[in-house]
Amino acid sequence: MLRAAAGSSNTAIAAELGIAKHTVGKWRERFAKDRLEGLQDQPRSGAPRTVTDERVAGLLVRTLEATPEDATHWSTRSMAAACGLSPATVQRVWRAFGLKPHRTEGFALSSDPEFAAKVRDIVGLYLNPPDRALVLCVDEKTEMQALERTQPVLPMRPGQPERRSSGYIRHGTSSLFAALDVRVGKVVGRCYRRHRAEEFRAFLTAVDAVVPADLEVHVVLDNASIHKAPPVRAWLAGHLRYHLHFTPTASSWLNQVERFFALLTARRLKRGVHRSVEELEAAVLAYVERHNAEPKPFRWTRSADDILASVARFCSRTLAVHRPDLQRTSETHH
């Protein structure tokens, strides 16, 4: 109505607001006939509502602020019994407000005193990489298990998913050391039976052999002890073009190679059957080779300011729930 009052045509209003032209005409006619009353919602067909707004509000308050006496969270039936409503009504209200009491998620907040500085450093490498330099995300996927099922896997068939026994035979473990080229998405991968500084130094030597000699190398990695051990420090002293950027504690999400590990786990390891460690390593390295045949880099989109602002909002909400006294003090100091 405001755009129409400013002189815009129905076609222009529809295009600007992303609605149909006849919708604009309908509401203009209703406003012209009944003025503001015409913009109110009209009575709809069907039986009138039997659940009042007050009862919906009570259901929401009980969902968000209380728990049942005999459980840690509400179910539709327990909530229906507590509120005197039907389970279907509880389901509709929860769905409308995006409430899922049966679900829970985990989180981890870094206690690293240099968290903000490290986030800005690493995100800066992703969004604005240095000239004449290579950015590598390095980490190890440790304890990959060579598992053989005690019974043959039953293949999928119409109406029934693939089935496998819960029992397995463990043939040993291996670790994948990987370096992801952030710009092109290629991965340098090596498998080692042990996870020590000696293996990490050998992996750095393998990486150095495939990295062009005229480029500086910026390595994003975590604070694992093997990354700072004397053999590694000695190797770095002899390769001055390598610059390490450590992620904050409990912040592996900053390392893009973790996304590659997640794909490897989902596509090759989780449902794989390997009768020996050699078979496991061959499968993993074959996956790396196929990945490198058609590499696709992961695209980092969030700036450091966005990440830090999101963490700050989360911390504020957490304080507001558990320590409102600290929340007020924090706001006062801010």
Tab-separated table of C-alpha atoms in Angstrom:
chain	number	residue	atom	x	y	z
A	1	MET	CA	0.000	0.000	0.000
A	2	LEU	CA	2.870	2.378	0.782
A	3	ARG	CA	4.426	1.742	-2.632
A	4	ALA	CA	1.078	2.237	-4.315
A	5	ALA	CA	0.656	5.544	-2.481
A	6	ALA	CA	4.065	6.569	-3.809
A	7	GLY	CA	2.766	6.044	-7.370
A	8	SER	CA	4.223	2.618	-8.236
A	9	SER	CA	2.275	0.410	-10.630
A	10	ASN	CA	1.073	-3.077	-9.772
A	11	THR	CA	3.698	-4.558	-12.083
A	12	ALA	CA	6.508	-2.598	-10.448
A	13	ILE	CA	5.333	-3.471	-6.924
A	14	ALA	CA	5.068	-7.174	-7.793
A	15	ALA	CA	8.580	-7.218	-9.267
A	16	GLU	CA	10.092	-5.360	-6.308
A	17	LEU	CA	8.468	-7.503	-3.608
A	18	GLY	CA	8.692	-10.816	-5.451
A	19	ILE	CA	4.939	-11.510	-5.455
A	20	ALA	CA	2.317	-12.069	-8.150
A	21	LYS	CA	0.733	-9.089	-9.909
A	22	HIS	CA	-2.824	-10.246	-9.099
A	23	THR	CA	-1.880	-10.379	-5.392
A	24	VAL	CA	-0.993	-6.683	-5.501
A	25	GLY	CA	-4.301	-5.912	-7.209
A	26	LYS	CA	-6.298	-7.929	-4.662
A	27	TRP	CA	-4.864	-6.097	-1.648
A	28	ARG	CA	-5.219	-2.715	-3.290
A	29	GLU	CA	-8.912	-3.446	-3.921
A	30	ARG	CA	-9.444	-4.525	-0.314
A	31	PHE	CA	-7.708	-1.411	0.981
A	32	ALA	CA	-9.676	0.851	-1.340
A	33	LYS	CA	-12.933	-0.714	-0.132
A	34	ASP	CA	-12.366	-1.122	3.629
A	35	ARG	CA	-9.203	0.906	4.318
A	36	LEU	CA	-7.124	-0.523	7.213
A	37	GLU	CA	-9.819	-3.040	8.145
A	38	GLY	CA	-9.393	-4.563	4.712
A	39	LEU	CA	-5.810	-5.483	5.519
A	40	GLN	CA	-6.814	-7.668	8.462
A	41	ASP	CA	-6.982	-11.450	8.082
A	42	GLN	CA	-10.497	-12.578	7.206
A	43	PRO	CA	-12.286	-15.502	8.837
A	44	ARG	CA	-11.289	-18.782	7.280
A	45	SER	CA	-13.360	-21.814	6.442
A	46	GLY	CA	-13.465	-24.861	8.692
A	47	ALA	CA	-14.049	-25.391	12.387
A	48	PRO	CA	-12.982	-22.579	14.742
A	49	ARG	CA	-9.821	-22.924	16.804
A	50	THR	CA	-10.137	-24.840	20.022
A	51	VAL	CA	-6.605	-24.175	21.293
A	52	THR	CA	-6.203	-20.574	22.429
A	53	ASP	CA	-3.075	-18.467	22.167
A	54	GLU	CA	-2.718	-18.669	25.923
A	55	ARG	CA	-2.567	-22.471	25.863
A	56	VAL	CA	-0.022	-22.387	23.029
A	57	ALA	CA	2.059	-19.926	25.047
A	58	GLY	CA	1.849	-22.194	28.090
A	59	LEU	CA	3.011	-25.155	26.024
A	60	LEU	CA	5.984	-23.178	24.720
A	61	VAL	CA	6.975	-21.949	28.181
A	62	ARG	CA	6.789	-25.478	29.586
A	63	THR	CA	8.856	-26.811	26.662
A	64	LEU	CA	11.597	-24.206	27.045
A	65	GLU	CA	11.747	-23.769	30.799
A	66	ALA	CA	10.802	-27.093	32.409
A	67	THR	CA	11.452	-30.820	32.127
A	68	PRO	CA	9.280	-33.790	33.072
A	69	GLU	CA	9.835	-35.364	36.492
A	70	ASP	CA	10.762	-38.786	35.092
A	71	ALA	CA	12.850	-37.826	32.052
A	72	THR	CA	15.495	-35.412	30.794
A	73	HIS	CA	13.356	-34.026	27.963
A	74	TRP	CA	9.788	-33.880	26.726
A	75	SER	CA	8.164	-36.240	24.252
A	76	THR	CA	4.991	-35.345	22.364
A	77	ARG	CA	2.945	-37.699	24.543
A	78	SER	CA	4.375	-36.550	27.871
A	79	MET	CA	3.865	-32.920	26.895
A	80	ALA	CA	0.340	-33.631	25.695
A	81	ALA	CA	-0.504	-35.251	29.028
A	82	ALA	CA	1.010	-32.361	30.977
A	83	CYS	CA	-0.800	-29.670	28.984
A	84	GLY	CA	-4.085	-31.463	28.368
A	85	LEU	CA	-3.651	-31.319	24.592
A	86	SER	CA	-3.471	-33.967	21.904
A	87	PRO	CA	-0.065	-35.253	20.719
A	88	ALA	CA	-0.908	-33.991	17.217
A	89	THR	CA	-1.426	-30.466	18.569
A	90	VAL	CA	1.901	-30.592	20.412
A	91	GLN	CA	3.606	-31.746	17.224
A	92	ARG	CA	2.088	-28.903	15.194
A	93	VAL	CA	3.111	-26.265	17.724
A	94	TRP	CA	6.645	-27.598	18.046
A	95	ARG	CA	6.994	-27.780	14.273
A	96	ALA	CA	5.724	-24.216	13.866
A	97	PHE	CA	8.288	-22.869	16.355
A	98	GLY	CA	11.185	-25.133	15.330
A	99	LEU	CA	11.343	-26.968	18.667
A	100	LYS	CA	12.849	-30.485	18.789
A	101	PRO	CA	13.270	-31.562	22.427
A	102	HIS	CA	14.501	-35.034	21.404
A	103	ARG	CA	17.576	-33.592	19.703
A	104	THR	CA	20.770	-32.343	21.288
A	105	GLU	CA	24.049	-31.034	19.892
A	106	GLY	CA	27.525	-30.678	21.317
A	107	PHE	CA	29.845	-27.698	21.309
A	108	ALA	CA	33.354	-26.775	22.378
A	109	LEU	CA	34.610	-23.310	23.234
A	110	SER	CA	38.328	-22.674	22.901
A	111	SER	CA	40.136	-21.476	26.006
A	112	ASP	CA	43.141	-20.351	23.956
A	113	PRO	CA	44.126	-16.825	25.109
A	114	GLU	CA	45.215	-16.063	21.530
A	115	PHE	CA	41.998	-17.336	19.968
A	116	ALA	CA	41.039	-14.105	18.188
A	117	ALA	CA	44.528	-13.467	16.819
A	118	LYS	CA	44.850	-17.022	15.492
A	119	VAL	CA	41.410	-16.909	13.872
A	120	ARG	CA	42.285	-13.670	12.084
A	121	ASP	CA	45.643	-15.074	11.000
A	122	ILE	CA	44.284	-18.313	9.508
A	123	VAL	CA	41.125	-16.861	7.981
A	124	GLY	CA	43.291	-14.165	6.427
A	125	LEU	CA	45.325	-16.889	4.722
A	126	TYR	CA	42.132	-18.419	3.313
A	127	LEU	CA	40.509	-15.218	2.082
A	128	ASN	CA	43.626	-13.266	1.087
A	129	PRO	CA	46.522	-15.682	0.520
A	130	PRO	CA	49.994	-14.117	0.102
A	131	ASP	CA	51.486	-13.708	-3.360
A	132	ARG	CA	54.001	-16.303	-4.515
A	133	ALA	CA	53.017	-18.586	-1.669
A	134	LEU	CA	51.244	-21.876	-1.078
A	135	VAL	CA	48.764	-22.401	1.772
A	136	LEU	CA	48.636	-26.003	3.029
A	137	CYS	CA	46.259	-27.388	5.661
A	138	VAL	CA	48.015	-30.274	7.408
A	139	ASP	CA	46.798	-32.855	9.896
A	140	GLU	CA	46.714	-36.578	10.589
A	141	LYS	CA	43.762	-38.955	10.574
A	142	THR	CA	44.993	-41.347	13.213
A	143	GLU	CA	43.897	-44.831	14.239
A	144	MET	CA	42.178	-45.801	10.989
A	145	GLN	CA	41.099	-49.378	11.666
A	146	ALA	CA	41.309	-52.258	9.210
A	147	LEU	CA	38.029	-53.986	10.053
A	148	GLU	CA	36.661	-57.198	8.609
A	149	ARG	CA	33.042	-58.130	9.369
A	150	THR	CA	32.446	-61.515	10.965
A	151	GLN	CA	29.699	-62.195	8.408
A	152	PRO	CA	29.489	-61.233	4.713
A	153	VAL	CA	27.820	-57.910	3.982
A	154	LEU	CA	24.312	-58.387	2.574
A	155	PRO	CA	23.855	-56.044	-0.407
A	156	MET	CA	21.034	-53.565	-0.812
A	157	ARG	CA	17.892	-54.696	-2.586
A	158	PRO	CA	14.527	-53.073	-3.344
A	159	GLY	CA	12.840	-52.121	-0.088
A	160	GLN	CA	15.799	-53.084	2.100
A	161	PRO	CA	19.094	-51.257	2.786
A	162	GLU	CA	22.526	-52.851	2.907
A	163	ARG	CA	22.991	-54.907	6.071
A	164	ARG	CA	26.134	-55.809	7.983
A	165	SER	CA	26.866	-57.618	11.229
A	166	SER	CA	27.852	-55.647	14.319
A	167	GLY	CA	30.749	-58.009	15.023
A	168	TYR	CA	34.120	-57.430	13.391
A	169	ILE	CA	37.728	-58.606	13.339
A	170	ARG	CA	40.340	-55.889	13.877
A	171	HIS	CA	43.479	-56.364	11.766
A	172	GLY	CA	45.422	-53.282	12.894
A	173	THR	CA	45.553	-49.543	12.395
A	174	SER	CA	47.233	-46.931	10.240
A	175	SER	CA	47.388	-43.138	10.140
A	176	LEU	CA	46.947	-40.872	7.136
A	177	PHE	CA	49.129	-37.758	7.078
A	178	ALA	CA	47.582	-35.251	4.655
A	179	ALA	CA	48.335	-31.770	3.317
A	180	LEU	CA	45.513	-29.982	1.469
A	181	ASP	CA	46.394	-27.274	-1.057
A	182	VAL	CA	43.776	-24.642	-0.244
A	183	ARG	CA	43.880	-22.982	-3.658
A	184	VAL	CA	43.443	-25.995	-5.959
A	185	GLY	CA	42.129	-28.674	-3.584
A	186	LYS	CA	44.799	-31.311	-4.211
A	187	VAL	CA	45.990	-33.488	-1.324
A	188	VAL	CA	49.411	-34.920	-0.547
A	189	GLY	CA	48.814	-38.084	1.481
A	190	ARG	CA	51.049	-40.688	3.089
A	191	CYS	CA	50.145	-43.589	5.378
A	192	TYR	CA	52.288	-44.499	8.374
A	193	ARG	CA	51.860	-47.241	10.958
A	194	ARG	CA	52.954	-44.990	13.812
A	195	HIS	CA	52.101	-41.417	14.778
A	196	ARG	CA	55.322	-39.791	15.966
A	197	ALA	CA	57.509	-36.789	15.214
A	198	GLU	CA	59.708	-38.991	13.016
A	199	GLU	CA	56.773	-39.841	10.768
A	200	PHE	CA	55.684	-36.202	10.633
A	201	ARG	CA	59.191	-35.128	9.639
A	202	ALA	CA	59.227	-37.766	6.891
A	203	PHE	CA	55.848	-36.474	5.704
A	204	LEU	CA	57.162	-32.888	5.548
A	205	THR	CA	60.017	-34.150	3.403
A	206	ALA	CA	57.499	-35.811	1.066
A	207	VAL	CA	55.502	-32.576	0.867
A	208	ASP	CA	58.622	-30.540	0.184
A	209	ALA	CA	59.463	-32.818	-2.743
A	210	VAL	CA	56.256	-31.910	-4.603
A	211	VAL	CA	56.011	-28.211	-3.700
A	212	PRO	CA	57.596	-25.827	-6.237
A	213	ALA	CA	60.945	-24.624	-4.899
A	214	ASP	CA	60.256	-20.944	-5.619
A	215	LEU	CA	57.183	-20.666	-3.379
A	216	GLU	CA	56.845	-19.757	0.279
A	217	VAL	CA	54.779	-22.326	2.168
A	218	HIS	CA	52.263	-21.420	4.883
A	219	VAL	CA	51.169	-24.457	6.886
A	220	VAL	CA	47.949	-24.487	8.950
A	221	LEU	CA	48.045	-27.178	11.643
A	222	ASP	CA	47.061	-27.864	15.237
A	223	ASN	CA	49.125	-27.812	18.423
A	224	ALA	CA	49.821	-31.552	18.613
A	225	SER	CA	53.096	-32.336	20.331
A	226	ILE	CA	54.559	-34.056	17.256
A	227	HIS	CA	54.256	-30.780	15.332
A	228	LYS	CA	56.613	-29.054	17.792
A	229	ALA	CA	59.018	-31.875	18.622
A	230	PRO	CA	62.791	-31.365	18.270
A	231	PRO	CA	63.091	-33.397	15.018
A	232	VAL	CA	60.427	-31.210	13.417
A	233	ARG	CA	61.978	-27.983	14.697
A	234	ALA	CA	65.327	-29.086	13.287
A	235	TRP	CA	63.725	-29.824	9.913
A	236	LEU	CA	62.038	-26.410	9.856
A	237	ALA	CA	65.333	-24.709	10.704
A	238	GLY	CA	66.714	-26.139	7.473
A	239	HIS	CA	63.652	-25.168	5.416
A	240	LEU	CA	63.108	-21.493	6.133
A	241	ARG	CA	60.418	-21.029	3.499
A	242	TYR	CA	57.954	-22.969	5.704
A	243	HIS	CA	55.819	-20.850	8.061
A	244	LEU	CA	53.579	-22.543	10.639
A	245	HIS	CA	50.175	-21.162	11.653
A	246	PHE	CA	48.691	-23.007	14.628
A	247	THR	CA	44.936	-23.261	15.114
A	248	PRO	CA	43.537	-22.383	18.561
A	249	THR	CA	42.927	-25.236	20.977
A	250	ALA	CA	39.633	-27.100	20.385
A	251	SER	CA	39.265	-25.407	16.994
A	252	SER	CA	39.922	-28.092	14.414
A	253	TRP	CA	37.041	-26.623	12.357
A	254	LEU	CA	39.509	-23.926	11.251
A	255	ASN	CA	41.622	-26.523	9.430
A	256	GLN	CA	40.163	-27.253	5.993
A	257	VAL	CA	41.822	-30.663	5.737
A	258	GLU	CA	39.350	-31.852	8.384
A	259	ARG	CA	36.626	-31.504	5.742
A	260	PHE	CA	38.604	-33.808	3.475
A	261	PHE	CA	38.909	-36.314	6.324
A	262	ALA	CA	35.130	-36.192	6.806
A	263	LEU	CA	34.580	-37.044	3.135
A	264	LEU	CA	37.143	-39.854	3.320
A	265	THR	CA	35.415	-41.324	6.367
A	266	ALA	CA	31.923	-41.147	4.872
A	267	ARG	CA	32.812	-42.399	1.411
A	268	ARG	CA	35.593	-44.930	2.029
A	269	LEU	CA	36.134	-45.888	5.662
A	270	LYS	CA	32.809	-46.067	7.476
A	271	ARG	CA	31.369	-48.895	5.408
A	272	GLY	CA	34.619	-50.338	4.110
A	273	VAL	CA	35.756	-53.906	4.715
A	274	HIS	CA	39.552	-54.333	4.922
A	275	ARG	CA	41.179	-57.657	5.695
A	276	SER	CA	44.631	-56.214	6.382
A	277	VAL	CA	46.346	-52.910	7.096
A	278	GLU	CA	47.908	-53.042	3.628
A	279	GLU	CA	44.448	-53.311	2.082
A	280	LEU	CA	43.239	-50.372	4.181
A	281	GLU	CA	46.187	-48.186	3.169
A	282	ALA	CA	45.767	-49.078	-0.491
A	283	ALA	CA	42.092	-48.083	-0.351
A	284	VAL	CA	42.868	-44.768	1.372
A	285	LEU	CA	45.661	-43.822	-1.032
A	286	ALA	CA	43.480	-44.807	-3.991
A	287	TYR	CA	40.806	-42.423	-2.688
A	288	VAL	CA	43.405	-39.640	-2.443
A	289	GLU	CA	44.531	-40.354	-6.005
A	290	ARG	CA	40.977	-40.232	-7.360
A	291	HIS	CA	40.351	-37.025	-5.453
A	292	ASN	CA	43.440	-35.429	-7.019
A	293	ALA	CA	42.330	-36.455	-10.515
A	294	GLU	CA	39.416	-33.992	-10.234
A	295	PRO	CA	40.256	-31.712	-7.295
A	296	LYS	CA	37.726	-29.213	-6.005
A	297	PRO	CA	38.868	-26.688	-3.401
A	298	PHE	CA	36.667	-25.963	-0.425
A	299	ARG	CA	35.371	-22.391	-0.474
A	300	TRP	CA	35.816	-20.463	2.782
A	301	THR	CA	33.162	-17.738	3.036
A	302	ARG	CA	33.071	-16.346	6.585
A	303	SER	CA	35.330	-13.502	7.622
A	304	ALA	CA	37.176	-13.420	10.928
A	305	ASP	CA	34.866	-10.633	12.148
A	306	ASP	CA	31.793	-12.771	11.417
A	307	ILE	CA	33.278	-15.769	13.265
A	308	LEU	CA	34.298	-13.773	16.326
A	309	ALA	CA	30.937	-12.008	16.441
A	310	SER	CA	29.168	-15.384	16.296
A	311	VAL	CA	31.305	-16.745	19.147
A	312	ALA	CA	30.617	-13.613	21.183
A	313	ARG	CA	26.851	-13.999	20.697
A	314	PHE	CA	27.043	-17.646	21.747
A	315	CYS	CA	29.019	-16.772	24.876
A	316	SER	CA	26.532	-14.035	25.748
A	317	ARG	CA	23.573	-16.405	25.420
A	318	THR	CA	25.367	-19.008	27.517
A	319	LEU	CA	26.070	-16.470	30.266
A	320	ALA	CA	22.500	-15.205	30.130
A	321	VAL	CA	21.191	-18.713	30.806
A	322	HIS	CA	23.665	-19.952	33.420
A	323	ARG	CA	25.290	-16.869	34.932
A	324	PRO	CA	23.062	-13.814	34.495
A	325	ASP	CA	25.152	-11.949	37.096
A	326	LEU	CA	28.263	-12.311	34.909
A	327	GLN	CA	26.239	-11.346	31.844
A	328	ARG	CA	25.236	-8.032	33.441
A	329	THR	CA	28.833	-7.366	34.505
A	330	SER	CA	30.098	-8.125	30.996
A	331	GLU	CA	27.569	-5.784	29.411
A	332	THR	CA	28.495	-3.036	31.869
A	333	HIS	CA	32.206	-3.343	31.089
A	334	HIS	CA	31.500	-3.498	27.348
